[in-house]
Amino acid sequence: MTKRASDVSVSPPRRRSKYTLAPLVLIAANVVLFALFFLWPAVIGLVYSFTNYTGVGAFQFIGLDNYQKLFGDSIFFDALTRTLLYTVLFVPLNFVLSLLIANVLVSKHAKGVSVARIFFFIPWLLSPIVVGVLWRWLFGENFGLVNYFIEKFGGSAVPWQSNADLSLIVVVVAASWAWTGFSMLLFIAAIKNVPTSYYEAAALDGAGPWRQFISITLPSIAPTSFIVILLNTIHGMKEYPLFASLNNGGPGTSNNLLVQYIYQTGFKSGQIGYASAASFVLMLILMGVAIIQLMVNRRVENR
Amino acid sequence: MTTTDMPRKVDTGPRRAVRKKRPSSAATGGLRRAIPATTLLWVLAALYGVPVLWFVLSSFKPAGDLFSLPLTLFPTNPTVSGYEAAWDSANFSQYFINTAIVCVIATILTVGVSCCTGYALAKYDNKWLKAFFVGILATTMLPGEVMLAPLFLVVRDLGFYNSLAGIILPAVLTATGCFMFRQFFLTVPDELIEAARIDGARELSIFLRIMVPISRPIMLTLAILSFQWRWNDYIWPLLMLNDPEKFTVQIGIQSIVGAQNINWSVLLGASVISMVPLIVIFLVFQRYVMNADINAGLKD
């Protein structure tokens, strides 16, 4: 006993490995869930991606046929490029907006911060379905508030729904609006952790607010910026409900995204094998993103 | 980003925290600097608030007034007929009950399971735990959307198709929850456990009697987040549920949107009703969300 006590005082307290039963009991429920709802689907998903399984009955292994077919499938490629385009537009817009708002919220000059914060946060609470309905209502071509004002100030109604690019942009704006609350929270925490002495020193050297932001705030919150960018990228790659309720991938099928493509091939046309192959392409992209995130995290932690 | 400040009880309103440290500049800067910052803040707040305000106010207009020009911000003849229609039509009250059942049960299970797992990962050390930790990390890289088809087949083969259990059970395994509890328990000194062991307490009673009670703030934070995730879920319930009696609110709303001619009056009412529970929960428990250290693992 005394020996261990002295150990403790010298080195950081070591967790003891002699306990086996108690930790296993504690994680048992999660292990079962993990095996049932993660490991098993992941394995059979990989297997099915090499078959022509339809969800019922027998199936055959067809090797890499599904993957080969994917590369020649223009609908899949359209969905993939549309998803990438959406992500490339959404991530920077969300980044700029949430960083701007986080900075205003921590500013000591702004009045009414605690009330204003709720305004930025409520959109994040709303479900993507409701966000979609809300922006569809705002951007209705014949009845929406936005076109009403455009016409009132002498413009002509903008085809927000029937032009494929405009309708993608409406979703990008809606998604950035809805996700600001989340990114902003991460930024606020990061900005508050920057030592105020840095700013005081910079102010003594005559640096203005913009200069302070570029030279102190931005570099100090770099790790958080990475996390925000990567989380939003992952989120953007999986977007579907917002499209479903805002324009249903329309006009036509021009804004069908990857998850919707997987949903339609897998469940509407019963091509489980083919949909699984498409899922694994999405998975590879997300894993690439996640690995970058892990590497960046490790570098930051080791610094 | 510190990962240990979750249970802090201090007021972390950002302005106040900064101000305490720098009282002099606030006094000298004065009004001249407050005006532009405050204006910018409230212009931005208006950009975020007006869409919701317009939406909610529109929901109180009678169906005939929704599209009448010129558009007016406030309803001239406020009515709740849209709400009544939404509530009565299409089993909306049933959807509400279904969603509430899913959220409450899934949240209780998520908090319980995550607490156990997070504690084990933080305070014990053996190779099984290390392997499981890697497994949990893997779940953050492979979101449910990627495994829609195989997960669907597994849940169907387990006999949960078209049941609320099929929505609840796969949702209980949440990496975020485990990581939140792990982070918290890492901050609890090991000496506390050692002392209890010396007093003869058994492992599981240490967990139940000491650790569970002190992790209450994390429980509440995760409960709010979990409730929000489940309330807003769309694609998984859509796949799982076939019987309209079992639909959740989000599917109900989406089915109104998908109709040939959208009944905006009903849709607005239904959407606003669906927003209310989360906004109430958020306003009551604001600080548990605002102070939560939401780290890289945060996703559903």
Coordinates of C-alpha atoms in Angstrom, one line a residue:
Chain A
M1 CA 0.0 0.0 0.0
T2 CA 2.6 2.5 1.0
K3 CA 4.7 1.6 -2.0
R4 CA 1.9 2.4 -4.3
A5 CA 1.1 5.6 -2.5
S6 CA 4.7 6.8 -3.0
D7 CA 4.4 5.8 -6.7
V8 CA 1.4 8.0 -7.0
S9 CA 3.2 11.0 -5.6
V10 CA 6.1 10.7 -8.0
S11 CA 4.4 9.9 -11.2
P12 CA 0.9 10.7 -12.3
P13 CA -1.6 8.3 -10.8
R14 CA -1.6 5.2 -12.9
R15 CA -4.9 3.5 -13.8
R16 CA -4.7 -0.1 -12.7
S17 CA -5.2 -2.9 -15.2
K18 CA -6.2 -5.5 -12.6
Y19 CA -9.8 -4.6 -13.0
T20 CA -11.4 -6.5 -15.9
L21 CA -14.9 -7.4 -14.9
A22 CA -16.2 -4.0 -13.8
P23 CA -15.2 -2.1 -16.9
L24 CA -16.5 -4.9 -19.1
V25 CA -19.9 -4.8 -17.3
L26 CA -19.9 -1.0 -17.8
I27 CA -19.3 -1.1 -21.5
A28 CA -21.4 -4.3 -22.2
A29 CA -24.5 -2.5 -23.4
N30 CA -22.5 -0.3 -25.8
V31 CA -20.5 -3.3 -27.1
V32 CA -23.7 -5.1 -28.0
L33 CA -25.0 -2.0 -29.8
F34 CA -21.7 -1.5 -31.5
A35 CA -21.7 -5.0 -32.8
L36 CA -25.3 -5.0 -33.9
F37 CA -25.6 -1.5 -35.4
F38 CA -22.2 -0.7 -36.5
L39 CA -19.9 -3.7 -37.0
W40 CA -22.4 -6.0 -38.6
P41 CA -23.9 -3.4 -41.1
A42 CA -20.4 -2.2 -42.0
V43 CA -19.3 -5.7 -42.8
I44 CA -22.3 -6.8 -44.7
G45 CA -22.4 -3.4 -46.5
L46 CA -18.9 -4.1 -47.8
V47 CA -19.9 -7.6 -48.8
Y48 CA -23.1 -6.5 -50.5
S49 CA -21.3 -3.9 -52.5
F50 CA -19.7 -6.8 -54.4
T51 CA -23.1 -8.5 -55.1
N52 CA -26.3 -7.9 -56.9
Y53 CA -28.4 -8.2 -53.8
T54 CA -31.9 -6.6 -54.0
G55 CA -32.8 -6.9 -50.3
V56 CA -34.7 -10.2 -50.6
G57 CA -33.9 -13.6 -51.9
A58 CA -30.6 -14.9 -53.2
F59 CA -27.7 -12.9 -54.6
Q60 CA -24.6 -13.5 -56.6
F61 CA -21.1 -12.1 -56.2
I62 CA -20.3 -10.0 -59.2
G63 CA -16.9 -8.7 -58.2
L64 CA -16.2 -5.1 -58.9
D65 CA -19.1 -4.7 -61.4
N66 CA -21.0 -2.3 -59.1
Y67 CA -18.0 0.0 -58.8
Q68 CA -17.3 -0.2 -62.5
K69 CA -20.9 0.7 -63.2
L70 CA -20.8 3.6 -60.8
F71 CA -17.9 5.2 -62.7
G72 CA -20.0 5.1 -65.9
D73 CA -23.2 6.3 -64.2
S74 CA -23.8 9.9 -65.1
I75 CA -26.6 10.3 -62.5
F76 CA -24.2 9.2 -59.8
F77 CA -21.5 11.6 -61.0
D78 CA -24.0 14.5 -61.2
A79 CA -25.0 13.7 -57.6
L80 CA -21.4 13.5 -56.5
T81 CA -20.4 16.8 -58.2
R82 CA -23.5 18.5 -56.9
T83 CA -22.7 17.3 -53.4
L84 CA -19.1 18.6 -53.7
L85 CA -20.2 21.9 -55.1
Y86 CA -22.7 22.3 -52.3
T87 CA -20.1 21.5 -49.7
V88 CA -17.5 23.9 -51.3
L89 CA -20.1 26.7 -51.2
F90 CA -21.6 26.0 -47.8
V91 CA -18.4 25.5 -45.7
P92 CA -16.7 28.9 -46.4
L93 CA -20.0 30.8 -46.1
N94 CA -20.8 29.2 -42.8
F95 CA -17.2 29.7 -41.6
V96 CA -17.2 33.5 -42.4
L97 CA -20.6 34.1 -41.0
S98 CA -20.0 32.2 -37.7
L99 CA -16.6 33.7 -37.2
L100 CA -17.9 37.2 -37.8
I101 CA -20.8 36.6 -35.4
A102 CA -18.6 35.0 -32.7
N103 CA -16.3 38.0 -32.8
V104 CA -19.2 40.5 -32.5
L105 CA -20.6 38.4 -29.6
V106 CA -17.4 38.5 -27.6
S107 CA -16.9 42.2 -28.3
K108 CA -16.9 44.3 -25.2
H109 CA -18.5 47.2 -27.1
A110 CA -21.6 45.5 -28.3
K111 CA -24.8 45.8 -26.3
G112 CA -27.5 43.2 -25.8
V113 CA -25.2 40.2 -26.5
S114 CA -27.0 37.7 -24.3
V115 CA -30.3 38.3 -26.1
A116 CA -28.8 38.5 -29.6
R117 CA -27.1 35.2 -29.0
I118 CA -30.4 33.5 -28.8
F119 CA -31.4 34.8 -32.3
F120 CA -28.3 33.1 -33.8
F121 CA -28.9 30.0 -31.9
I122 CA -32.5 29.2 -32.6
P123 CA -31.9 28.3 -36.3
W124 CA -29.6 25.5 -35.1
L125 CA -32.4 24.0 -33.0
L126 CA -34.8 23.7 -35.9
S127 CA -34.9 20.5 -37.8
P128 CA -33.5 20.5 -41.4
I129 CA -37.1 19.7 -42.5
V130 CA -38.5 22.9 -40.9
V131 CA -35.5 25.0 -42.1
G132 CA -36.3 23.8 -45.6
V133 CA -40.0 24.7 -45.2
L134 CA -39.1 28.1 -43.8
W135 CA -36.8 29.0 -46.7
R136 CA -39.1 27.6 -49.2
W137 CA -41.7 30.0 -47.8
L138 CA -39.3 32.9 -47.9
F139 CA -38.1 32.2 -51.5
G140 CA -41.3 31.2 -53.1
E141 CA -41.3 32.5 -56.7
N142 CA -44.8 33.9 -56.7
F143 CA -45.5 34.5 -53.1
G144 CA -42.2 34.6 -51.2
L145 CA -41.1 37.6 -49.1
V146 CA -37.8 37.9 -50.9
N147 CA -39.4 38.2 -54.4
Y148 CA -42.0 40.5 -53.0
F149 CA -39.3 43.0 -51.9
I150 CA -37.3 42.6 -55.1
E151 CA -40.4 43.5 -57.1
K152 CA -41.3 46.3 -54.8
F153 CA -37.9 47.9 -55.4
G154 CA -38.3 47.6 -59.1
G155 CA -36.7 44.3 -59.8
S156 CA -38.4 41.3 -61.5
A157 CA -39.1 38.1 -59.7
V158 CA -36.2 35.8 -59.4
P159 CA -36.8 32.1 -60.3
W160 CA -35.4 30.7 -57.0
Q161 CA -37.1 27.3 -57.5
S162 CA -37.0 26.7 -61.2
N163 CA -33.3 27.6 -61.8
A164 CA -31.1 24.8 -60.7
D165 CA -28.1 27.0 -59.6
L166 CA -30.3 29.5 -57.8
S167 CA -32.1 26.8 -56.0
L168 CA -28.8 25.3 -54.9
I169 CA -27.7 28.7 -53.6
V170 CA -30.9 29.1 -51.6
V171 CA -30.1 25.7 -49.9
V172 CA -26.5 26.9 -49.3
V173 CA -27.7 30.1 -47.6
A174 CA -30.3 28.2 -45.6
A175 CA -27.8 25.6 -44.4
S176 CA -25.3 28.4 -43.4
W177 CA -28.0 30.2 -41.6
A178 CA -29.1 27.0 -39.7
W179 CA -25.5 25.9 -38.8
T180 CA -24.2 29.2 -37.6
G181 CA -25.2 28.6 -34.0
F182 CA -23.1 25.5 -33.8
S183 CA -19.9 26.8 -35.4
M184 CA -20.3 30.1 -33.5
L185 CA -20.3 28.2 -30.2
L186 CA -17.0 26.6 -31.0
F187 CA -15.5 29.9 -32.1
I188 CA -16.7 31.8 -29.0
A189 CA -15.0 29.2 -26.8
A190 CA -11.8 29.5 -28.8
I191 CA -11.8 33.3 -28.9
K192 CA -12.4 33.5 -25.1
N193 CA -9.3 31.3 -24.5
V194 CA -7.0 33.7 -26.3
P195 CA -5.1 35.5 -23.5
T196 CA -6.2 39.2 -23.2
S197 CA -2.5 40.2 -22.6
Y198 CA -1.8 39.5 -26.3
Y199 CA -4.4 42.1 -27.3
E200 CA -3.2 44.6 -24.7
A201 CA 0.4 44.3 -26.0
A202 CA -0.8 44.7 -29.5
A203 CA -2.8 47.7 -28.6
L204 CA 0.2 49.3 -27.0
D205 CA 2.1 48.7 -30.3
G206 CA -0.6 50.6 -32.0
A207 CA -2.4 47.7 -33.8
G208 CA -6.0 48.4 -34.7
P209 CA -8.9 45.9 -34.3
W210 CA -8.5 44.5 -37.8
R211 CA -4.7 44.0 -37.4
Q212 CA -5.4 42.4 -34.0
F213 CA -7.9 40.0 -35.6
I214 CA -5.5 39.0 -38.4
S215 CA -2.3 38.7 -36.3
I216 CA -3.7 37.4 -32.9
T217 CA -7.2 36.0 -33.1
L218 CA -6.9 34.0 -36.4
P219 CA -3.7 32.2 -35.6
S220 CA -4.8 31.5 -32.0
I221 CA -8.0 29.8 -33.0
A222 CA -6.5 27.9 -35.9
P223 CA -7.2 24.5 -34.3
T224 CA -10.9 25.4 -33.9
S225 CA -11.0 26.7 -37.4
F226 CA -9.9 23.3 -38.6
I227 CA -12.5 21.5 -36.6
V228 CA -15.2 23.8 -37.8
I229 CA -14.2 23.3 -41.4
L230 CA -13.9 19.6 -41.1
L231 CA -17.2 19.1 -39.2
N232 CA -19.0 21.2 -41.7
T233 CA -17.5 19.4 -44.6
I234 CA -18.6 16.0 -43.2
H235 CA -22.1 17.5 -42.6
G236 CA -22.3 19.0 -46.1
M237 CA -21.4 15.7 -47.7
K238 CA -24.3 14.0 -46.0
E239 CA -26.9 16.6 -46.5
Y240 CA -30.3 15.4 -47.6
P241 CA -33.3 16.4 -45.4
L242 CA -32.8 20.1 -46.1
F243 CA -33.0 19.5 -49.9
A244 CA -35.9 17.1 -49.4
S245 CA -38.1 19.8 -47.9
L246 CA -36.7 22.9 -49.6
N247 CA -36.8 21.9 -53.2
N248 CA -36.9 18.1 -53.2
G249 CA -33.6 18.0 -55.2
G250 CA -35.2 20.1 -57.8
P251 CA -35.9 21.6 -60.2
G252 CA -36.3 18.1 -61.6
T253 CA -33.4 16.0 -60.4
S254 CA -30.7 18.6 -60.9
N255 CA -30.0 18.9 -57.2
N256 CA -30.1 15.3 -56.1
L257 CA -27.3 14.7 -53.7
L258 CA -25.3 11.6 -52.8
V259 CA -27.4 10.5 -49.8
Q260 CA -30.6 11.0 -51.9
Y261 CA -29.0 8.9 -54.7
I262 CA -28.2 6.1 -52.2
Y263 CA -31.6 6.3 -50.8
Q264 CA -33.3 6.1 -54.2
T265 CA -31.2 3.3 -55.7
G266 CA -31.2 1.3 -52.5
F267 CA -34.8 1.7 -51.4
K268 CA -36.8 2.9 -54.3
S269 CA -35.3 0.6 -57.0
G270 CA -34.2 -2.1 -54.6
Q271 CA -30.6 -2.2 -55.8
I272 CA -29.1 -2.8 -52.4
G273 CA -25.8 -4.0 -53.8
Y274 CA -25.4 -1.0 -56.1
A275 CA -26.4 1.4 -53.4
S276 CA -23.9 -0.1 -51.0
A277 CA -21.1 0.5 -53.5
A278 CA -22.2 4.1 -53.8
S279 CA -22.2 4.3 -50.0
F280 CA -18.6 3.1 -49.9
V281 CA -17.5 5.8 -52.2
L282 CA -19.1 8.3 -49.9
M283 CA -17.5 6.5 -47.0
L284 CA -14.0 6.8 -48.6
I285 CA -14.5 10.6 -49.0
L286 CA -15.6 11.0 -45.4
M287 CA -12.8 8.8 -44.1
G288 CA -10.4 11.0 -46.0
V289 CA -11.8 14.0 -44.3
A290 CA -11.8 12.3 -40.9
I291 CA -8.2 11.2 -41.3
I292 CA -7.1 14.7 -42.1
Q293 CA -8.9 15.8 -38.9
L294 CA -7.2 13.2 -36.8
M295 CA -3.8 14.1 -38.2
V296 CA -4.4 17.8 -37.5
N297 CA -5.7 17.1 -34.0
R298 CA -2.6 15.1 -33.2
R299 CA -0.3 17.7 -34.5
V300 CA -2.1 20.4 -32.5
E301 CA -1.9 18.2 -29.3
N302 CA 1.8 17.5 -29.8
R303 CA 2.7 21.1 -30.2
Chain B
M1 CA -9.9 24.5 -26.6
T2 CA -10.0 23.2 -23.1
T3 CA -11.9 20.1 -22.6
T4 CA -12.5 20.2 -18.9
D5 CA -14.6 23.3 -18.2
M6 CA -18.0 21.8 -18.7
P7 CA -19.3 21.7 -15.1
R8 CA -18.1 25.2 -14.3
K9 CA -20.7 27.1 -12.5
V10 CA -19.5 30.6 -13.3
D11 CA -21.3 33.0 -15.5
T12 CA -19.6 32.7 -18.9
G13 CA -21.7 35.3 -20.7
P14 CA -18.9 36.3 -23.1
R15 CA -19.2 40.0 -22.7
R16 CA -19.1 40.0 -18.9
A17 CA -16.1 37.6 -18.8
V18 CA -14.1 39.9 -21.1
R19 CA -15.2 43.0 -19.4
K20 CA -14.1 42.0 -15.9
K21 CA -10.6 41.8 -17.2
R22 CA -10.6 45.1 -19.1
P23 CA -12.7 47.6 -17.2
S24 CA -10.7 50.6 -18.3
S25 CA -11.0 50.4 -22.0
A26 CA -14.8 50.0 -21.8
A27 CA -15.0 53.3 -20.0
T28 CA -12.6 55.2 -22.3
G29 CA -13.9 53.8 -25.5
G30 CA -17.4 54.7 -24.5
L31 CA -20.3 55.3 -26.7
R32 CA -18.3 56.1 -29.8
R33 CA -17.1 52.5 -30.0
A34 CA -20.3 50.9 -28.7
I35 CA -22.5 52.2 -31.5
P36 CA -20.9 50.5 -34.5
A37 CA -20.4 47.2 -32.7
T38 CA -23.9 47.2 -31.4
T39 CA -25.4 48.1 -34.8
L40 CA -23.5 45.3 -36.5
L41 CA -24.6 42.9 -33.8
W42 CA -28.2 43.7 -34.2
V43 CA -28.2 43.9 -38.0
L44 CA -26.8 40.4 -38.0
A45 CA -29.3 39.3 -35.3
A46 CA -32.1 40.7 -37.4
L47 CA -30.9 38.7 -40.4
Y48 CA -31.1 35.5 -38.3
G49 CA -34.2 36.4 -36.5
V50 CA -36.4 37.8 -39.3
P51 CA -36.9 34.6 -41.2
V52 CA -38.2 32.8 -38.1
L53 CA -40.3 35.8 -37.1
W54 CA -41.8 36.1 -40.6
F55 CA -42.5 32.4 -40.6
V56 CA -44.2 32.3 -37.2
L57 CA -46.2 35.5 -37.8
S58 CA -47.4 34.1 -41.1
S59 CA -48.6 31.0 -39.4
F60 CA -51.2 33.1 -37.6
K61 CA -52.7 34.4 -40.8
P62 CA -55.9 32.9 -42.1
A63 CA -55.4 30.7 -45.2
G64 CA -56.9 33.3 -47.4
D65 CA -54.6 36.1 -46.3
L66 CA -51.3 34.1 -46.7
F67 CA -50.7 35.3 -50.2
S68 CA -52.7 38.5 -50.3
L69 CA -50.7 41.6 -51.5
P70 CA -49.3 43.8 -50.2
L71 CA -47.6 41.4 -47.7
T72 CA -48.0 42.5 -44.1
L73 CA -45.7 41.5 -41.3
F74 CA -48.4 41.2 -38.7
P75 CA -51.5 39.2 -39.4
T76 CA -54.5 41.6 -39.7
N77 CA -56.9 38.9 -38.5
P78 CA -54.9 36.6 -36.3
T79 CA -56.2 33.1 -36.2
V80 CA -55.0 29.7 -35.0
S81 CA -57.0 27.9 -37.7
G82 CA -53.8 26.7 -39.4
Y83 CA -52.7 25.1 -36.1
E84 CA -56.1 23.5 -35.5
A85 CA -56.1 22.1 -39.1
A86 CA -52.5 20.8 -38.6
W87 CA -53.3 19.2 -35.3
D88 CA -56.5 17.5 -36.5
S89 CA -55.4 16.5 -39.9
A90 CA -53.1 13.7 -40.8
N91 CA -52.8 12.3 -37.3
F92 CA -50.5 15.1 -36.3
S93 CA -51.2 14.6 -32.6
Q94 CA -50.3 10.9 -33.0
Y95 CA -47.0 11.9 -34.7
F96 CA -46.3 14.2 -31.8
I97 CA -46.8 11.4 -29.3
N98 CA -44.6 9.0 -31.3
T99 CA -41.8 11.5 -31.6
A100 CA -42.0 12.2 -27.9
I101 CA -41.8 8.5 -27.0
V102 CA -38.8 8.1 -29.3
C103 CA -37.0 11.1 -27.9
V104 CA -37.6 10.3 -24.2
I105 CA -36.6 6.7 -24.4
A106 CA -33.7 7.2 -26.7
T107 CA -32.4 10.0 -24.6
I108 CA -32.6 8.1 -21.3
L109 CA -30.8 5.1 -22.9
T110 CA -28.2 7.3 -24.6
V111 CA -27.3 9.1 -21.3
G112 CA -27.2 5.9 -19.3
V113 CA -25.1 3.9 -21.8
S114 CA -22.8 6.8 -22.6
C115 CA -22.2 7.5 -18.9
C116 CA -21.1 3.8 -18.2
T117 CA -18.9 3.7 -21.3
G118 CA -17.3 7.1 -20.7
Y119 CA -16.5 6.2 -17.1
A120 CA -15.0 2.8 -18.1
L121 CA -12.9 4.5 -20.8
A122 CA -11.7 7.2 -18.5
K123 CA -10.9 5.2 -15.3
Y124 CA -9.9 1.7 -16.3
D125 CA -7.1 0.5 -18.5
N126 CA -7.0 -2.8 -20.3
K127 CA -6.6 -3.9 -23.8
W128 CA -10.4 -4.6 -24.4
L129 CA -11.1 -1.0 -23.5
K130 CA -8.5 0.3 -25.8
A131 CA -9.9 -1.8 -28.7
F132 CA -13.4 -0.6 -28.0
F133 CA -12.2 3.0 -27.9
V134 CA -10.8 2.6 -31.4
G135 CA -14.1 1.1 -32.4
I136 CA -16.0 4.1 -31.1
L137 CA -13.7 6.4 -32.9
A138 CA -14.5 4.5 -36.1
T139 CA -18.2 5.2 -35.7
T140 CA -17.5 8.9 -36.0
M141 CA -16.0 8.3 -39.4
L142 CA -18.8 6.1 -40.7
P143 CA -22.1 8.0 -40.2
G144 CA -25.4 6.3 -40.4
E145 CA -26.1 7.9 -43.8
V146 CA -23.3 5.8 -45.3
M147 CA -24.7 2.6 -44.0
L148 CA -28.3 3.2 -44.7
A149 CA -28.9 0.1 -46.7
P150 CA -27.0 -2.5 -44.6
L151 CA -28.2 -1.0 -41.4
F152 CA -31.7 -1.1 -42.6
L153 CA -31.3 -4.8 -43.5
V154 CA -29.8 -5.6 -40.0
V155 CA -32.6 -3.8 -38.1
R156 CA -35.2 -5.5 -40.4
D157 CA -33.7 -8.9 -39.8
L158 CA -33.8 -8.3 -36.0
G159 CA -37.5 -7.8 -36.4
F160 CA -37.6 -4.0 -35.6
Y161 CA -39.0 -2.9 -39.0
N162 CA -41.9 -0.5 -38.7
S163 CA -41.5 -0.2 -34.9
L164 CA -40.3 2.7 -32.8
A165 CA -37.7 0.4 -31.3
G166 CA -36.1 0.3 -34.7
I167 CA -35.5 4.1 -34.5
I168 CA -34.5 4.2 -30.9
L169 CA -32.0 1.3 -30.5
P170 CA -29.5 2.2 -33.3
A171 CA -29.4 5.8 -32.0
V172 CA -28.3 4.8 -28.5
L173 CA -24.7 4.2 -29.5
T174 CA -23.3 7.8 -29.7
A175 CA -19.6 8.5 -29.8
T176 CA -20.2 12.1 -28.8
G177 CA -21.9 11.0 -25.6
C178 CA -19.1 8.6 -24.7
F179 CA -16.5 11.2 -25.4
M180 CA -18.3 13.8 -23.3
F181 CA -18.5 11.6 -20.3
R182 CA -14.9 10.3 -20.8
Q183 CA -13.6 13.9 -20.8
F184 CA -15.5 14.7 -17.7
F185 CA -14.4 11.6 -15.7
L186 CA -10.8 12.2 -16.7
T187 CA -11.0 15.4 -14.7
V188 CA -12.3 13.5 -11.6
P189 CA -9.2 12.7 -9.4
D190 CA -8.3 9.0 -9.2
E191 CA -7.7 9.5 -5.5
L192 CA -11.4 9.7 -5.0
I193 CA -11.8 6.2 -6.4
E194 CA -8.8 5.0 -4.5
A195 CA -10.2 6.3 -1.2
A196 CA -13.5 4.6 -1.9
R197 CA -11.7 1.3 -2.7
I198 CA -9.8 1.5 0.6
D199 CA -13.1 2.0 2.4
G200 CA -14.1 -1.3 0.8
A201 CA -16.5 -0.1 -1.8
R202 CA -17.0 -2.3 -4.8
E203 CA -16.3 -1.1 -8.3
L204 CA -19.8 -0.8 -9.5
S205 CA -21.1 0.8 -6.4
I206 CA -18.3 3.4 -6.6
F207 CA -19.6 4.2 -10.1
L208 CA -23.3 4.3 -9.1
R209 CA -23.0 6.0 -5.8
I210 CA -20.2 8.5 -6.4
M211 CA -19.6 9.0 -10.1
V212 CA -23.1 9.0 -11.4
P213 CA -24.3 11.8 -9.1
I214 CA -21.3 14.1 -9.8
S215 CA -21.8 13.8 -13.5
R216 CA -25.2 15.3 -13.5
P217 CA -24.3 18.5 -15.5
I218 CA -22.9 16.3 -18.4
M219 CA -26.0 14.2 -18.2
L220 CA -28.2 17.2 -18.7
T221 CA -26.1 18.5 -21.6
L222 CA -26.1 15.2 -23.4
A223 CA -29.8 14.8 -22.7
I224 CA -30.6 18.1 -24.4
L225 CA -28.4 17.3 -27.4
S226 CA -29.8 13.8 -27.7
F227 CA -33.3 15.0 -27.5
Q228 CA -32.6 17.5 -30.3
W229 CA -31.0 14.9 -32.5
R230 CA -33.9 12.5 -32.2
W231 CA -36.6 15.2 -32.5
N232 CA -35.0 16.4 -35.7
D233 CA -34.2 13.0 -37.2
Y234 CA -35.6 12.5 -40.7
I235 CA -34.1 10.0 -43.0
W236 CA -33.8 7.0 -40.6
P237 CA -37.5 7.2 -39.4
L238 CA -38.5 7.6 -43.0
L239 CA -36.8 4.3 -43.9
M240 CA -37.9 2.5 -40.8
L241 CA -41.6 3.4 -40.6
N242 CA -44.2 2.2 -43.0
D243 CA -47.3 2.6 -41.0
P244 CA -48.7 6.2 -40.9
E245 CA -49.8 5.5 -37.3
K246 CA -46.2 5.4 -36.3
F247 CA -44.8 8.4 -38.2
T248 CA -42.8 11.0 -36.5
V249 CA -43.4 14.7 -36.7
Q250 CA -40.6 15.4 -39.3
I251 CA -42.1 12.8 -41.6
G252 CA -45.5 14.2 -41.1
I253 CA -44.3 17.7 -42.1
Q254 CA -42.3 16.4 -45.1
S255 CA -45.4 14.5 -46.3
I256 CA -47.3 17.8 -46.3
V257 CA -44.5 19.4 -48.4
G258 CA -44.4 16.5 -50.8
A259 CA -48.1 16.8 -51.6
Q260 CA -49.1 18.0 -55.1
N261 CA -50.5 21.3 -53.8
I262 CA -48.9 22.4 -50.6
N263 CA -51.4 23.5 -48.0
W264 CA -49.3 26.3 -46.6
S265 CA -51.7 27.1 -43.8
V266 CA -51.4 23.5 -42.4
L267 CA -47.7 23.3 -43.2
L268 CA -46.9 26.5 -41.3
G269 CA -48.9 25.5 -38.3
A270 CA -47.4 22.0 -38.2
S271 CA -43.9 23.4 -38.6
V272 CA -44.3 25.9 -35.8
I273 CA -45.8 23.3 -33.5
S274 CA -42.8 21.1 -34.1
M275 CA -40.4 23.9 -33.2
V276 CA -41.9 24.6 -29.8
P277 CA -40.6 21.8 -27.6
L278 CA -37.0 22.3 -28.6
I279 CA -37.1 26.0 -28.2
V280 CA -38.7 25.7 -24.7
I281 CA -36.1 23.1 -23.6
F282 CA -33.3 25.3 -25.0
L283 CA -34.6 28.5 -23.3
V284 CA -34.9 26.7 -19.9
F285 CA -31.6 24.9 -20.1
Q286 CA -29.6 27.4 -22.1
R287 CA -26.5 27.4 -20.0
Y288 CA -26.0 23.7 -20.3
V289 CA -25.8 24.0 -24.1
M290 CA -23.9 27.3 -24.2
N291 CA -21.3 26.2 -21.6
A292 CA -20.9 22.7 -23.1
D293 CA -17.6 22.0 -24.4
I294 CA -18.6 20.7 -27.8
N295 CA -15.6 19.1 -29.2
A296 CA -14.7 17.4 -32.4
G297 CA -16.8 14.4 -31.8
L298 CA -20.0 16.2 -31.7
K299 CA -22.4 14.7 -34.1
D300 CA -25.4 12.4 -33.8

